[in-house]
XYZ file of C-alpha atoms in Angstrom:
142
model
C -53.924 6.750 3.604
C -56.108 4.048 2.972
C -54.393 2.501 -0.187
C -51.763 -0.009 -0.251
C -48.926 -0.708 -2.036
C -48.607 -3.943 -1.255
C -52.027 -4.925 -1.448
C -51.699 -4.390 -5.448
C -49.729 -5.551 -5.636
C -50.471 -9.206 -3.823
C -53.192 -8.872 -6.343
C -51.215 -8.898 -9.398
C -51.401 -5.331 -9.855
C -48.275 -3.686 -11.322
C -47.005 -0.793 -9.130
C -45.237 2.364 -11.732
C -45.454 6.148 -10.011
C -49.211 6.356 -12.335
C -50.734 4.153 -11.018
C -50.258 5.385 -7.297
C -51.296 8.804 -8.858
C -54.578 7.088 -10.108
C -54.302 4.797 -6.560
C -54.073 7.831 -4.326
C -57.075 9.838 -6.606
C -60.056 6.657 -5.693
C -58.782 7.111 -2.666
C -61.623 7.813 -0.401
C -63.099 9.562 -3.439
C -67.039 10.060 -2.697
C -67.919 11.126 -6.675
C -68.613 8.292 -8.439
C -65.142 9.863 -11.204
C -65.275 8.106 -15.297
C -62.465 7.333 -16.638
C -62.134 11.054 -17.973
C -62.375 12.577 -14.483
C -59.234 10.118 -13.739
C -57.040 11.292 -16.913
C -58.012 15.002 -16.380
C -56.752 15.498 -12.723
C -53.764 12.815 -12.220
C -52.646 14.223 -16.296
C -51.231 17.356 -14.060
C -49.428 15.491 -12.100
C -48.551 13.034 -15.189
C -49.041 15.400 -18.460
C -46.877 12.880 -20.714
C -49.365 9.814 -19.494
C -51.903 8.257 -22.041
C -55.474 7.829 -21.623
C -55.382 3.682 -22.090
C -52.735 4.009 -19.184
C -56.136 5.251 -16.571
C -58.731 2.744 -18.467
C -56.946 -0.157 -18.278
C -55.295 0.371 -14.602
C -59.478 1.279 -13.893
C -60.069 -2.284 -15.659
C -57.663 -3.784 -14.438
C -59.075 -3.429 -10.316
C -62.191 -3.719 -11.753
C -61.239 -7.527 -12.262
C -59.329 -7.704 -8.996
C -63.136 -6.321 -6.975
C -61.232 -3.246 -6.445
C -63.697 -0.784 -7.784
C -67.354 -0.948 -9.339
C -68.043 0.091 -12.274
C -71.515 2.204 -12.552
C -73.697 2.068 -15.649
C -75.634 4.568 -14.278
C -74.936 7.332 -16.970
C -76.148 6.397 -20.323
C -72.811 9.103 -21.822
C -69.970 7.789 -19.748
C -68.496 4.913 -17.254
C -68.490 5.349 -14.062
C -66.749 4.404 -11.452
C -67.103 3.838 -7.541
C -64.048 2.660 -5.407
C -66.223 2.179 -2.112
C -67.039 -2.179 -2.896
C -69.685 -2.358 -0.552
C -73.423 -3.803 -1.146
C -74.952 -0.421 -1.182
C -77.793 1.668 -3.424
C -77.713 5.309 -5.353
C -79.070 7.797 -5.924
C -79.085 9.912 -8.998
C -80.150 13.151 -9.650
C -81.431 13.273 -13.210
C -80.296 16.975 -14.426
C -76.690 17.776 -13.575
C -75.728 13.676 -12.942
C -74.513 13.711 -9.511
C -74.561 10.242 -7.517
C -74.580 9.700 -3.906
C -74.437 6.609 -2.165
C -76.986 5.177 -0.051
C -75.691 2.747 2.454
C -78.839 1.771 3.777
C -79.631 -2.038 4.239
C -83.051 -2.239 1.499
C -84.661 -5.515 1.715
C -86.991 -6.801 -1.818
C -88.831 -9.561 -1.552
C -88.733 -11.764 -4.835
C -92.033 -14.031 -5.483
C -91.261 -17.529 -6.653
C -92.380 -16.372 -9.532
C -90.563 -13.887 -10.595
C -87.127 -15.096 -10.156
C -87.746 -18.259 -10.692
C -84.453 -20.824 -9.648
C -82.231 -17.577 -9.735
C -79.787 -17.918 -7.106
C -79.769 -14.521 -5.279
C -76.475 -13.114 -4.359
C -77.377 -9.555 -4.221
C -79.270 -5.777 -5.848
C -78.461 -2.532 -6.635
C -81.149 0.192 -6.262
C -80.776 3.231 -8.938
C -82.753 6.242 -7.869
C -83.781 8.813 -10.492
C -84.794 13.033 -9.259
C -83.221 15.918 -8.726
C -80.168 16.903 -5.575
C -81.147 20.022 -3.964
C -79.067 22.344 -5.926
C -80.595 21.086 -9.004
C -84.285 21.607 -7.113
C -83.743 25.207 -6.676
C -82.423 26.423 -9.596
C -85.103 25.163 -12.147
C -87.815 24.273 -10.604
C -89.886 24.929 -14.162
C -88.106 22.997 -15.765
C -88.594 20.047 -17.291
C -86.685 16.820 -16.965
C -88.561 13.534 -17.303
C-alpha cells in the first residue's frame, strides 16, 4: 500500500475509517474518478457515509497537494491521485482519460507570455479512444 496514515496525519488530515477507505480507493487509481464514482464505491463498505464526507475529504486532499482536481469534464470534476507533472488524452465519446508522462516542450513567445513567470503547463489532447473508434466510426462527435 502506497498511502500512509502517518503521512496524512502529519499533513493535518483527520483519519477516520471512511477516509481510510477513500484513501485506499485513490491509492494507485488511474481512472481519474469523480467524487460520485468514489462515493458509490466506498459506500458499499460504509453505507451510512455521506457524499459530503467524500467531497470534504477530496477538498482537503486537494488543498494539501495530495490529489489534483481536473476540470476536463464539463459535467463533473474528476480527481487524479498522480500529482506528478503530466498531461492527458481525453476521449470525446466515453470521457476516458489517459495519463501522458512524456515531457512536451512548449516555448511561448515573449509577446504572449508577457511578464508571466511560467511554472509549468498541462496539455489536454482530445480524440476517440480505441474502443470508441471501432464502435462508432460513422457517428460525428465534434
